[in-house]
Coordinates of C-alpha atoms and ligand atoms in Angstrom, one line a residue:
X1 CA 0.0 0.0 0.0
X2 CA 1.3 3.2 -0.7
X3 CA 1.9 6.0 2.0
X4 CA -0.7 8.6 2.1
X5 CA 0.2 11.8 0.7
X6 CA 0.8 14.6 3.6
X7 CA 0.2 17.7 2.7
X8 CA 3.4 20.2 2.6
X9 CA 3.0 23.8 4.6
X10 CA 6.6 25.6 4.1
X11 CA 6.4 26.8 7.8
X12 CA 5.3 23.6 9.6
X13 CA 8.1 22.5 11.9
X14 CA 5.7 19.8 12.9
X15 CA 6.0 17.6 9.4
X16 CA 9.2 16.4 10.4
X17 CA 11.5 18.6 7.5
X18 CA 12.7 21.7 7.7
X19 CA 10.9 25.1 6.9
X20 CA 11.5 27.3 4.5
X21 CA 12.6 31.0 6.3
X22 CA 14.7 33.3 4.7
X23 CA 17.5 34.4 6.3
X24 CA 17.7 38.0 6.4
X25 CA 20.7 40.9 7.2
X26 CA 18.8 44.5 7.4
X27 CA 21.2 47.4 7.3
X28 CA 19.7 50.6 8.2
X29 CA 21.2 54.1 9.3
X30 CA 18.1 55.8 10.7
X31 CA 15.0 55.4 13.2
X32 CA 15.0 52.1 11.8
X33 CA 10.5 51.5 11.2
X34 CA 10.9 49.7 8.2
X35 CA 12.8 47.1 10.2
X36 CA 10.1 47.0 12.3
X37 CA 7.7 46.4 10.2
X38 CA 9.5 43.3 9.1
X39 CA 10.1 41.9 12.5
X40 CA 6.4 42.5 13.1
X41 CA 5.4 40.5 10.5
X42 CA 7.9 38.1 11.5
X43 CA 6.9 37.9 15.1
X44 CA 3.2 37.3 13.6
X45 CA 3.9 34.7 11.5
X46 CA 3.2 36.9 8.3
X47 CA 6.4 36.5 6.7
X48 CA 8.2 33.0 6.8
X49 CA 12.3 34.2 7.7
X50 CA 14.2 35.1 10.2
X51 CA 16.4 38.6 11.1
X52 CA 20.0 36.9 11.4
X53 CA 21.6 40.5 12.0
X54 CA 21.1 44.1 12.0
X55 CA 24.3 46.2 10.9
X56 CA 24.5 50.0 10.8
X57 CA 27.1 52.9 9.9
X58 CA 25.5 54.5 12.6
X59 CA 26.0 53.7 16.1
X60 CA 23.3 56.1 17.2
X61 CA 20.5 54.4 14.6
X62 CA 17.5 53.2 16.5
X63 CA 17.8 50.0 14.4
X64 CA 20.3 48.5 16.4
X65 CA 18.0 49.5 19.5
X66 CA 15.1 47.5 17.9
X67 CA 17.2 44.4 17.3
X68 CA 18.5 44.3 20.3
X69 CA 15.2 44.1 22.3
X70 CA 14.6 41.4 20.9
X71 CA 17.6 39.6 20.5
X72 CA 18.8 39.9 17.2
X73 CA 22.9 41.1 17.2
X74 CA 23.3 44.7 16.0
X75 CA 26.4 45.5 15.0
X76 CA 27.6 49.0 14.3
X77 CA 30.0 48.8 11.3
X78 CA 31.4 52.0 9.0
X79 CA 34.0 52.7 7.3
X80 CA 35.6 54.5 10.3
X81 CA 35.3 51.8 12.9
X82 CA 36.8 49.1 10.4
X83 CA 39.6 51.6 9.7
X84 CA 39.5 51.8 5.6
X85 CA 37.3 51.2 2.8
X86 CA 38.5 47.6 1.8
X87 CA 38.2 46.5 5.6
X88 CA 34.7 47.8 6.0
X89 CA 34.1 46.1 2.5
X90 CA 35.5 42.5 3.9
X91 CA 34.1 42.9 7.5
X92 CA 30.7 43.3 5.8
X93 CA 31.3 40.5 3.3
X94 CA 32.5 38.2 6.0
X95 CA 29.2 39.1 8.6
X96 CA 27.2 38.1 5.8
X97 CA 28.3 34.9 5.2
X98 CA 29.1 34.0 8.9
X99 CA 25.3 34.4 9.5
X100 CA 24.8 32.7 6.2
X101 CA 22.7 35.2 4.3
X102 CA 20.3 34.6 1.8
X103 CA 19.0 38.0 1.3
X104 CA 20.3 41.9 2.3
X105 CA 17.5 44.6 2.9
X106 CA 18.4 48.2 2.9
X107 CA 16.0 49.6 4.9
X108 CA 17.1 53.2 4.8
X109 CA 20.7 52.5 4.7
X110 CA 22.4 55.9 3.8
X111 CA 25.8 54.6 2.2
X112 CA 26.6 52.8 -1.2
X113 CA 27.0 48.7 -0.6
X114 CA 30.8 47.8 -1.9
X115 CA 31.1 46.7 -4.8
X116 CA 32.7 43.2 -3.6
X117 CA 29.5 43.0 -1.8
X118 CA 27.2 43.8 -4.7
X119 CA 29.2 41.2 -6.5
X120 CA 28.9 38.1 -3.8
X121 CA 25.2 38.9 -3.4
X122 CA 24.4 40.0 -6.8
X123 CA 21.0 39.5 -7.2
X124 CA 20.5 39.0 -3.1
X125 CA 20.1 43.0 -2.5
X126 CA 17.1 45.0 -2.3
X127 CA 16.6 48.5 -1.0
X128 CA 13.5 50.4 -0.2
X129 CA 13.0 54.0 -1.5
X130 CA 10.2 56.4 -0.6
X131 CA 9.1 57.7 -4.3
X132 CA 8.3 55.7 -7.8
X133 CA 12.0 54.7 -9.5
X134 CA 13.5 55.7 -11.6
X135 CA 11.9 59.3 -10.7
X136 CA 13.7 61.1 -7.4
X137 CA 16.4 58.4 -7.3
X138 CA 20.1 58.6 -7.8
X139 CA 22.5 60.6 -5.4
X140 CA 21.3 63.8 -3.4
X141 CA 17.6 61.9 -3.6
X142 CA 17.6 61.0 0.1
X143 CA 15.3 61.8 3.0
X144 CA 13.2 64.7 2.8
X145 CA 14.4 66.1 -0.2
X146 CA 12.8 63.3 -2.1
X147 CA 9.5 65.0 -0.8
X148 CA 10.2 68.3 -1.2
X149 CA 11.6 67.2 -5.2
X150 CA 8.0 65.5 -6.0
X151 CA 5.9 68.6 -4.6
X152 CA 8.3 71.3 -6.5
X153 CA 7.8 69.1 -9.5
X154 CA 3.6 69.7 -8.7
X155 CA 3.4 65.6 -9.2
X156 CA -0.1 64.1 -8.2
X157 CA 0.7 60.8 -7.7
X158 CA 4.5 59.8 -5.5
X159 CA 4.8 55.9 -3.6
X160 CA 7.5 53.6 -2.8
X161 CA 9.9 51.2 -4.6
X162 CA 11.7 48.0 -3.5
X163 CA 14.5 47.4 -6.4
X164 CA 17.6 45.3 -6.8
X165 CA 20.7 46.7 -5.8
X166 CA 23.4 47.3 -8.0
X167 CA 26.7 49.3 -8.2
X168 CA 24.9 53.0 -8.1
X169 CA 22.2 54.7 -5.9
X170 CA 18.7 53.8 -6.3
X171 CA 19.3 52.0 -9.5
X172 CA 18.4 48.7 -10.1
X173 CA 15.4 46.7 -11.2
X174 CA 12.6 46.7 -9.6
X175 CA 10.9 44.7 -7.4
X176 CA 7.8 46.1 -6.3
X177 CA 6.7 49.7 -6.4
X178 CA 2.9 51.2 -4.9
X179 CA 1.4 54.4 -6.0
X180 CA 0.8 57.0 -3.0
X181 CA -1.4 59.9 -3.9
X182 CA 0.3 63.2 -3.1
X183 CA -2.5 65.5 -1.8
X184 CA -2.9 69.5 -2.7
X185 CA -2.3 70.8 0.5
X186 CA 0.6 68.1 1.5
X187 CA 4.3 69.5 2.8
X188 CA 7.0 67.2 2.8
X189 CA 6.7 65.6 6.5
X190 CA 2.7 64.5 5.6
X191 CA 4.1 62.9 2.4
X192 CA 6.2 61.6 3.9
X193 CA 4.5 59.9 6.7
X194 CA 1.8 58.7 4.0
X195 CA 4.5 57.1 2.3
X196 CA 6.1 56.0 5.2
X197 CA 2.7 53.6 6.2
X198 CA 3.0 52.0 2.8
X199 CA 6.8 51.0 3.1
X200 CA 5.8 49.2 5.9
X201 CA 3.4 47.0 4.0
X202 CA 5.6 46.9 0.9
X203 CA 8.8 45.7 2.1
X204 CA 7.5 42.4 3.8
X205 CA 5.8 42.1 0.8
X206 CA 8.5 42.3 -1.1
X207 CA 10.6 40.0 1.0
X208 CA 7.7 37.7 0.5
X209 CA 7.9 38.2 -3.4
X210 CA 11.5 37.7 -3.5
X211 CA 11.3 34.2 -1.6
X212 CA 8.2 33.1 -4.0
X213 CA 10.5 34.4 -7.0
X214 CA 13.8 34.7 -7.1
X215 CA 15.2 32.6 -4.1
X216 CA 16.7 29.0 -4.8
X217 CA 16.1 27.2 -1.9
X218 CA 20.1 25.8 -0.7
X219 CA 19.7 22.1 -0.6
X220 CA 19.8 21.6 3.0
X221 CA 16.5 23.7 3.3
X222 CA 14.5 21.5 0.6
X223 CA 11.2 20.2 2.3
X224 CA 10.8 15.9 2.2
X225 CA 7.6 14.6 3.2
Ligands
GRF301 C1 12.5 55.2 4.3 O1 11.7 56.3 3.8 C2 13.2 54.5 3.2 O2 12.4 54.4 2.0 C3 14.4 55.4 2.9 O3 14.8 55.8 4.2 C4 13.6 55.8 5.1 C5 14.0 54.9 6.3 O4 13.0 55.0 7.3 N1 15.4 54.7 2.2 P1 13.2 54.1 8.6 O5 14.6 54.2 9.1 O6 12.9 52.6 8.1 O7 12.2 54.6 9.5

């Protein structure tokens, strides 16, 4: 007689294999919400992968506070701690793969990733930016002058992108991007803010998107019944 055929849930440890979770490295320079969000959906069992680290360039960056409360290591590494450009590049490189990384989320991460880093994860990198790529992206697009750019330019609609890093700012393909309506009486901050609530929805959804997508599961990780 043959065995009955189990039904296969990627996130039920109680089949006997392992789950599926991606293992994720967020680097973030700022107050750190869109980290949050993702250990939120995490902790709720809304998106199937696990924060292996937190790394900032700034020691001050609320990120590292938020992963440290709940147990995740922070680590705060620049380019002035590790003493030169190619020792920050390798002391990054070699955190990644120590944790064993499958995916890197920039989640307001103010610097450029190295280039041997783009390299050894190419493909593995997303960043999240608060207006519609390729419009208010590149360098000097940052923080609230993305904002204030968008309602100079008298745009109606702004929103949020989640792209593939590559070798320059805000550049590569995207991911997933949502529409945000930019109102007639909005300033920057209330932009902001409005875009700032959709971020939080779109990057776990993007992580989400990535795993369905683009992530090869490594062998040890494959589900048997
Ligand atoms: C977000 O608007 C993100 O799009 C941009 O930097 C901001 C980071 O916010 N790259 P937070 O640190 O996640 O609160």
């Amino acid at each position: 007689m043959s065995q009955p055929v189990r039904a296969m849930a990627p996130n039920d440890g109680g089949m006997g294999f392992q789950p599926m979770r991606l293992r994720l490295a967020i680097l973030a320079s700022g107050s750190g919400t869109n980290l949050q969000a993702v250990l939120d959906q995490i902790a709720e069992g809304k998106l199937a992968a696990d924060v292996a680290v937190v790394i900032s360039n700034n020691s001050d960056s609320q990120a590292l506070e938020r992963a440290r409360k709940v147990g995740i290591e922070a680590v705060h590494w620049s380019e002035k701690k590790a003493g030169s450009p190619a020792q920050f590049s390798s002391g990054l490189l070699e955190m990644l793969q120590h944790h064993r990384i499958d995916l890197v989320v920039l989640a307001g991460y103010m610097k450029l990733v190295p280039i041997e880093v783009v390299r050894a994860f190419h493909g593995r990198i997303i960043n999240i930016h608060p207006a519609l790529l390729p419009k208010y992206g590149g360098p000097g697009f940052y923080g609230m002058r993305v904002h204030e750019a968008v309602i100079a330019a008298g745009e109606k609609q702004s929103g949020a992108t989640v792209h593939f890093v590559d070798a320059e700012y805000d550049h590569g393909s995207v991911l997933m991007q949502r529409e945000v309506p930019v109102l007639p009486n909005d300033t920057p901050a209330t932009l902001r803010d409005r875009i700032l609530a959709v971020e939080h929805e779109l990057l776990p959804a993007a992580i989400a998107e990535f795993a369905a997508k683009y992530w090869q599961r490594p062998k040890s990780q494959e589900m048997h019944p």
